mmCIF file of C-alpha atoms in Angstrom:
data_model
loop_
_atom_site.group_PDB
_atom_site.id
_atom_site.type_symbol
_atom_site.label_atom_id
_atom_site.label_comp_id
_atom_site.label_asym_id
_atom_site.label_seq_id
_atom_site.Cartn_x
_atom_site.Cartn_y
_atom_site.Cartn_z
ATOM 1 C CA GLY A 294 -16.803 12.412 -1.859
ATOM 2 C CA ALA A 295 -13.418 12.710 -3.535
ATOM 3 C CA GLY A 296 -10.729 10.152 -2.814
ATOM 4 C CA VAL A 297 -7.066 10.714 -2.010
ATOM 5 C CA SER A 298 -5.574 12.983 -4.658
ATOM 6 C CA GLN A 299 -1.890 13.105 -5.558
ATOM 7 C CA SER A 300 -0.027 15.466 -7.857
ATOM 8 C CA PRO A 301 1.742 15.443 -10.152
ATOM 9 C CA ARG A 302 0.909 12.035 -11.599
ATOM 10 C CA TYR A 303 4.285 11.856 -13.286
ATOM 11 C CA LYS A 304 7.527 13.674 -12.534
ATOM 12 C CA VAL A 305 10.809 13.450 -14.395
ATOM 13 C CA ALA A 306 13.787 14.971 -12.623
ATOM 14 C CA LYS A 307 17.439 15.190 -13.514
ATOM 15 C CA ARG A 308 19.783 13.725 -10.948
ATOM 16 C CA GLY A 309 20.544 16.320 -8.324
ATOM 17 C CA GLN A 310 17.276 18.231 -8.648
ATOM 18 C CA ASP A 311 14.856 18.724 -5.783
ATOM 19 C CA VAL A 312 11.244 17.536 -6.151
ATOM 20 C CA ALA A 313 8.045 18.059 -4.170
ATOM 21 C CA LEU A 314 5.130 15.623 -4.274
ATOM 22 C CA ARG A 315 1.708 16.617 -3.005
ATOM 23 C CA CYS A 316 -1.043 14.610 -1.323
ATOM 24 C CA ASP A 317 -4.601 15.760 -0.622
ATOM 25 C CA PRO A 318 -6.180 13.212 1.734
ATOM 26 C CA ILE A 319 -9.882 12.582 2.055
ATOM 27 C CA SER A 320 -11.453 15.507 3.877
ATOM 28 C CA GLY A 321 -11.517 14.947 7.615
ATOM 29 C CA HIS A 322 -9.042 12.085 7.600
ATOM 30 C CA VAL A 323 -6.720 12.516 10.540
ATOM 31 C CA SER A 324 -4.071 9.979 9.598
ATOM 32 C CA LEU A 325 -1.861 10.158 6.517
ATOM 33 C CA PHE A 326 0.848 7.833 5.264
ATOM 34 C CA TRP A 327 3.500 7.927 2.539
ATOM 35 C CA TYR A 328 4.728 4.740 0.879
ATOM 36 C CA GLN A 329 7.384 4.126 -1.780
ATOM 37 C CA GLN A 330 6.802 1.422 -4.406
ATOM 38 C CA ALA A 331 9.694 0.287 -6.579
ATOM 39 C CA LEU A 332 8.940 -1.423 -9.881
ATOM 40 C CA GLY A 333 7.662 -4.952 -9.337
ATOM 41 C CA GLN A 334 7.656 -4.639 -5.565
ATOM 42 C CA GLY A 335 5.090 -3.987 -2.886
ATOM 43 C CA PRO A 336 4.882 -0.549 -1.278
ATOM 44 C CA GLU A 337 7.249 0.223 1.591
ATOM 45 C CA PHE A 338 6.367 2.515 4.488
ATOM 46 C CA LEU A 339 8.048 5.915 4.580
ATOM 47 C CA THR A 340 6.312 8.093 7.167
ATOM 48 C CA TYR A 341 3.070 8.669 9.109
ATOM 49 C CA PHE A 342 1.212 11.774 10.277
ATOM 50 C CA GLN A 343 -1.582 12.190 12.748
ATOM 51 C CA ASN A 344 -2.972 15.640 12.044
ATOM 52 C CA GLU A 345 0.101 17.872 11.688
ATOM 53 C CA ALA A 346 2.322 15.703 13.893
ATOM 54 C CA GLN A 347 4.789 13.397 12.170
ATOM 55 C CA LEU A 348 4.653 10.413 14.514
ATOM 56 C CA ASP A 349 6.866 7.992 12.603
ATOM 57 C CA LYS A 350 9.496 8.719 9.982
ATOM 58 C CA SER A 351 11.469 5.531 10.407
ATOM 59 C CA GLY A 352 10.986 4.498 6.785
ATOM 60 C CA LEU A 353 12.539 7.563 5.177
ATOM 61 C CA PRO A 354 15.600 6.163 3.366
ATOM 62 C CA SER A 355 17.911 9.121 3.884
ATOM 63 C CA ASP A 356 18.047 12.684 5.173
ATOM 64 C CA ARG A 357 17.348 13.822 1.616
ATOM 65 C CA PHE A 358 13.722 12.851 2.207
ATOM 66 C CA PHE A 359 11.499 15.230 4.140
ATOM 67 C CA ALA A 360 7.727 15.238 4.676
ATOM 68 C CA GLU A 361 5.434 17.831 6.189
ATOM 69 C CA ARG A 362 1.757 18.394 6.878
ATOM 70 C CA PRO A 363 1.702 21.867 8.433
ATOM 71 C CA GLU A 364 -2.056 22.344 8.752
ATOM 72 C CA GLY A 365 -3.048 18.741 9.245
ATOM 73 C CA SER A 366 -4.561 18.269 5.799
ATOM 74 C CA VAL A 367 -2.405 18.499 2.652
ATOM 75 C CA SER A 368 1.002 16.823 2.878
ATOM 76 C CA THR A 369 4.139 17.311 0.834
ATOM 77 C CA LEU A 370 6.959 14.822 0.403
ATOM 78 C CA LYS A 371 10.179 16.541 -0.624
ATOM 79 C CA ILE A 372 13.226 14.797 -1.991
ATOM 80 C CA GLN A 373 16.420 16.817 -2.202
ATOM 81 C CA ARG A 374 19.296 16.136 -4.602
ATOM 82 C CA THR A 375 17.432 13.254 -6.285
ATOM 83 C CA GLN A 376 19.333 10.085 -7.146
ATOM 84 C CA GLN A 377 18.454 7.377 -9.662
ATOM 85 C CA GLU A 378 17.567 4.969 -6.856
ATOM 86 C CA ASP A 379 14.775 7.383 -5.848
ATOM 87 C CA SER A 380 12.878 6.416 -9.022
ATOM 88 C CA ALA A 381 9.651 4.811 -7.829
ATOM 89 C CA VAL A 382 5.946 5.394 -7.375
ATOM 90 C CA TYR A 383 5.172 7.399 -4.243
ATOM 91 C CA LEU A 384 1.790 6.517 -2.756
ATOM 92 C CA CYS A 385 -0.187 8.476 -0.208
ATOM 93 C CA ALA A 386 -2.882 6.902 1.976
ATOM 94 C CA SER A 387 -5.285 8.223 4.575
ATOM 95 C CA PHE A 388 -7.871 6.981 7.041
ATOM 96 C CA PRO A 389 -10.236 8.669 9.487
ATOM 97 C CA GLY A 390 -8.093 8.132 12.588
ATOM 98 C CA GLN A 391 -8.639 6.965 16.133
ATOM 99 C CA GLY A 392 -11.626 4.691 16.559
ATOM 100 C CA PHE A 393 -11.472 3.544 12.967
ATOM 101 C CA TYR A 394 -8.815 0.873 13.315
ATOM 102 C CA ASN A 395 -9.652 -2.190 11.260
ATOM 103 C CA SER A 396 -11.079 0.019 8.543
ATOM 104 C CA PRO A 397 -9.115 -0.026 5.280
ATOM 105 C CA LEU A 398 -6.644 2.618 4.216
ATOM 106 C CA HIS A 399 -7.586 4.733 1.204
ATOM 107 C CA PHE A 400 -4.768 5.086 -1.303
ATOM 108 C CA GLY A 401 -4.196 7.693 -3.996
ATOM 109 C CA ASN A 402 -3.062 6.828 -7.525
ATOM 110 C CA GLY A 403 0.507 7.795 -6.728
ATOM 111 C CA THR A 404 3.198 9.947 -8.291
ATOM 112 C CA ARG A 405 5.609 8.134 -10.576
ATOM 113 C CA LEU A 406 9.048 9.725 -10.168
ATOM 114 C CA THR A 407 11.730 9.032 -12.743
ATOM 115 C CA VAL A 408 15.228 10.356 -12.078
ATOM 116 C CA THR A 409 17.426 10.537 -15.177
ATOM 117 C CA LYS B 278 11.418 -7.815 11.155
ATOM 118 C CA GLN B 279 8.140 -8.853 9.492
ATOM 119 C CA GLU B 280 8.505 -10.352 6.030
ATOM 120 C CA VAL B 281 5.594 -11.045 3.693
ATOM 121 C CA THR B 282 5.901 -13.448 0.765
ATOM 122 C CA GLN B 283 3.397 -13.993 -2.021
ATOM 123 C CA ILE B 284 3.306 -17.034 -4.264
ATOM 124 C CA PRO B 285 3.058 -17.261 -7.211
ATOM 125 C CA ALA B 286 4.560 -14.029 -8.544
ATOM 126 C CA ALA B 287 2.451 -14.347 -11.675
ATOM 127 C CA LEU B 288 -0.519 -16.447 -12.674
ATOM 128 C CA SER B 289 -2.420 -16.823 -15.916
ATOM 129 C CA VAL B 290 -5.748 -18.648 -16.031
ATOM 130 C CA PRO B 291 -8.627 -19.031 -18.493
ATOM 131 C CA GLU B 292 -11.859 -17.228 -17.752
ATOM 132 C CA GLY B 293 -14.217 -19.063 -15.417
ATOM 133 C CA GLU B 294 -11.583 -20.841 -13.345
ATOM 134 C CA ASN B 295 -11.471 -20.679 -9.577
ATOM 135 C CA LEU B 296 -8.048 -19.711 -8.252
ATOM 136 C CA VAL B 297 -6.103 -19.274 -5.026
ATOM 137 C CA LEU B 298 -3.419 -16.715 -4.233
ATOM 138 C CA ASN B 299 -1.104 -17.350 -1.318
ATOM 139 C CA CYS B 300 0.462 -15.056 1.255
ATOM 140 C CA SER B 301 2.770 -15.948 4.141
ATOM 141 C CA PHE B 302 4.206 -13.806 6.914
ATOM 142 C CA THR B 303 6.966 -14.449 9.431
ATOM 143 C CA ASP B 304 5.675 -12.723 12.591
ATOM 144 C CA SER B 305 2.277 -13.896 13.822
ATOM 145 C CA ALA B 306 1.810 -10.862 16.111
ATOM 146 C CA ILE B 307 -0.422 -9.077 13.632
ATOM 147 C CA TYR B 308 -3.381 -6.766 14.143
ATOM 148 C CA ASN B 309 -4.964 -7.519 10.784
ATOM 149 C CA LEU B 310 -4.210 -8.682 7.257
ATOM 150 C CA GLN B 311 -5.444 -6.944 4.141
ATOM 151 C CA TRP B 312 -5.707 -7.880 0.485
ATOM 152 C CA PHE B 313 -5.432 -5.105 -2.081
ATOM 153 C CA ARG B 314 -5.847 -4.929 -5.828
ATOM 154 C CA GLN B 315 -3.621 -2.700 -7.960
ATOM 155 C CA ASP B 316 -4.351 -1.954 -11.611
ATOM 156 C CA PRO B 317 -1.520 -0.678 -13.854
ATOM 157 C CA GLY B 318 -0.714 2.957 -13.107
ATOM 158 C CA LYS B 319 -3.211 3.087 -10.270
ATOM 159 C CA GLY B 320 -3.195 3.119 -6.520
ATOM 160 C CA LEU B 321 -4.323 0.314 -4.253
ATOM 161 C CA THR B 322 -7.948 -0.671 -3.761
ATOM 162 C CA SER B 323 -8.768 -2.500 -0.546
ATOM 163 C CA LEU B 324 -10.547 -5.796 -1.192
ATOM 164 C CA LEU B 325 -10.785 -7.520 2.166
ATOM 165 C CA LEU B 326 -9.528 -6.901 5.700
ATOM 166 C CA ILE B 327 -9.331 -9.777 8.174
ATOM 167 C CA GLN B 328 -8.909 -8.919 11.828
ATOM 168 C CA SER B 329 -6.493 -11.076 13.806
ATOM 169 C CA SER B 330 -9.390 -12.668 15.687
ATOM 170 C CA GLN B 331 -11.158 -13.685 12.469
ATOM 171 C CA ARG B 332 -10.617 -16.711 10.247
ATOM 172 C CA GLU B 333 -12.075 -15.431 6.982
ATOM 173 C CA GLN B 334 -13.860 -12.630 5.172
ATOM 174 C CA THR B 335 -16.011 -12.772 2.051
ATOM 175 C CA SER B 336 -17.003 -10.173 -0.500
ATOM 176 C CA GLY B 337 -18.833 -11.302 -3.608
ATOM 177 C CA ARG B 338 -16.646 -13.770 -5.490
ATOM 178 C CA LEU B 339 -13.713 -13.176 -3.134
ATOM 179 C CA ASN B 340 -12.945 -15.100 0.034
ATOM 180 C CA ALA B 341 -9.882 -14.505 2.171
ATOM 181 C CA SER B 342 -8.763 -16.789 4.976
ATOM 182 C CA LEU B 343 -6.292 -16.229 7.778
ATOM 183 C CA ASP B 344 -4.334 -18.779 9.806
ATOM 184 C CA LYS B 345 -2.350 -16.594 12.162
ATOM 185 C CA SER B 346 -0.575 -19.420 13.950
ATOM 186 C CA SER B 347 0.933 -20.735 10.735
ATOM 187 C CA GLY B 348 1.485 -17.291 9.242
ATOM 188 C CA ARG B 349 -0.633 -17.848 6.156
ATOM 189 C CA SER B 350 -3.487 -16.275 4.254
ATOM 190 C CA THR B 351 -5.172 -17.219 1.009
ATOM 191 C CA LEU B 352 -7.314 -15.205 -1.372
ATOM 192 C CA TYR B 353 -9.813 -17.336 -3.268
ATOM 193 C CA ILE B 354 -11.370 -15.905 -6.425
ATOM 194 C CA ALA B 355 -14.354 -17.801 -7.791
ATOM 195 C CA ALA B 356 -15.388 -17.879 -11.447
ATOM 196 C CA SER B 357 -12.604 -15.559 -12.573
ATOM 197 C CA GLN B 358 -13.290 -12.880 -15.189
ATOM 198 C CA PRO B 359 -10.979 -10.872 -17.476
ATOM 199 C CA GLY B 360 -11.787 -7.821 -15.355
ATOM 200 C CA ASP B 361 -10.088 -9.539 -12.416
ATOM 201 C CA SER B 362 -6.728 -9.122 -14.165
ATOM 202 C CA ALA B 363 -4.556 -7.012 -11.867
ATOM 203 C CA THR B 364 -1.819 -7.325 -9.261
ATOM 204 C CA TYR B 365 -3.015 -8.585 -5.893
ATOM 205 C CA LEU B 366 -1.091 -7.466 -2.826
ATOM 206 C CA CYS B 367 -1.199 -8.883 0.670
ATOM 207 C CA ALA B 368 -0.281 -6.655 3.615
ATOM 208 C CA VAL B 369 -0.050 -7.214 7.354
ATOM 209 C CA GLU B 370 -0.442 -4.640 10.078
ATOM 210 C CA ALA B 371 1.590 -5.396 13.177
ATOM 211 C CA SER B 372 0.092 -4.988 16.616
ATOM 212 C CA GLY B 373 0.915 -1.537 17.968
ATOM 213 C CA SER B 374 2.279 -0.302 14.653
ATOM 214 C CA ALA B 375 -0.166 2.612 14.248
ATOM 215 C CA ARG B 376 -1.409 1.160 10.949
ATOM 216 C CA GLN B 377 1.992 0.727 9.316
ATOM 217 C CA LEU B 378 1.587 -1.999 6.690
ATOM 218 C CA THR B 379 4.176 -4.507 5.486
ATOM 219 C CA PHE B 380 3.426 -5.617 1.942
ATOM 220 C CA GLY B 381 4.308 -8.630 -0.140
ATOM 221 C CA SER B 382 5.551 -8.166 -3.702
ATOM 222 C CA GLY B 383 2.215 -9.168 -5.167
ATOM 223 C CA THR B 384 0.800 -11.742 -7.554
ATOM 224 C CA GLN B 385 0.183 -10.515 -11.089
ATOM 225 C CA LEU B 386 -3.010 -12.204 -12.297
ATOM 226 C CA THR B 387 -4.072 -12.458 -15.926
ATOM 227 C CA VAL B 388 -7.478 -13.923 -16.743
ATOM 228 C CA LEU B 389 -7.685 -14.871 -20.393
ATOM 229 C CA PRO B 390 -11.021 -14.488 -22.227
#
């Protein structure tokens, strides 16, 4: 079956613009994660959903960042009033959910956001 | 706060060599440790996952070990090939963290033909 799909692959935004990044997890995967990866660094956790419930948003860097998953499948990460420090690759990951701990996460190819 | 360090940051080896990548973490209360591969412009591909109760995992030419008490893991790649060139990332999952991973910065590996 298809893997985790993210769109767009690349996004260039002018400082101050709002952006929306989309993630389509693997069908049936209950759990969904967003990570932010700065150039030359490892990914850093942003937020976690179980179905439509956002159970952990402790990694969101500011209140300009907002994530939703209204129907428990597709998720959108929205960044308002983008700043240059928001430039990074945004990765989405999913896994089947409860009972599948110790199985690997499945990552998408990411969206590379460049704020000019 | 968990911190994960990977050494070296970059490594270049001739084809056919065996090599070891190192990962260390500061908090030994982990649920598992994972090694990922990342190719340029791509997402992460899971290579090996070692549960906290395990000492090592093997897949093909890859072998990962875990010493939880000392906070260390190694990824051993046998008979390296140019196709192994990528960035290798180590990540730990803390106990009770609902699968939140803490990553190292990675080792960029180049295997020269």
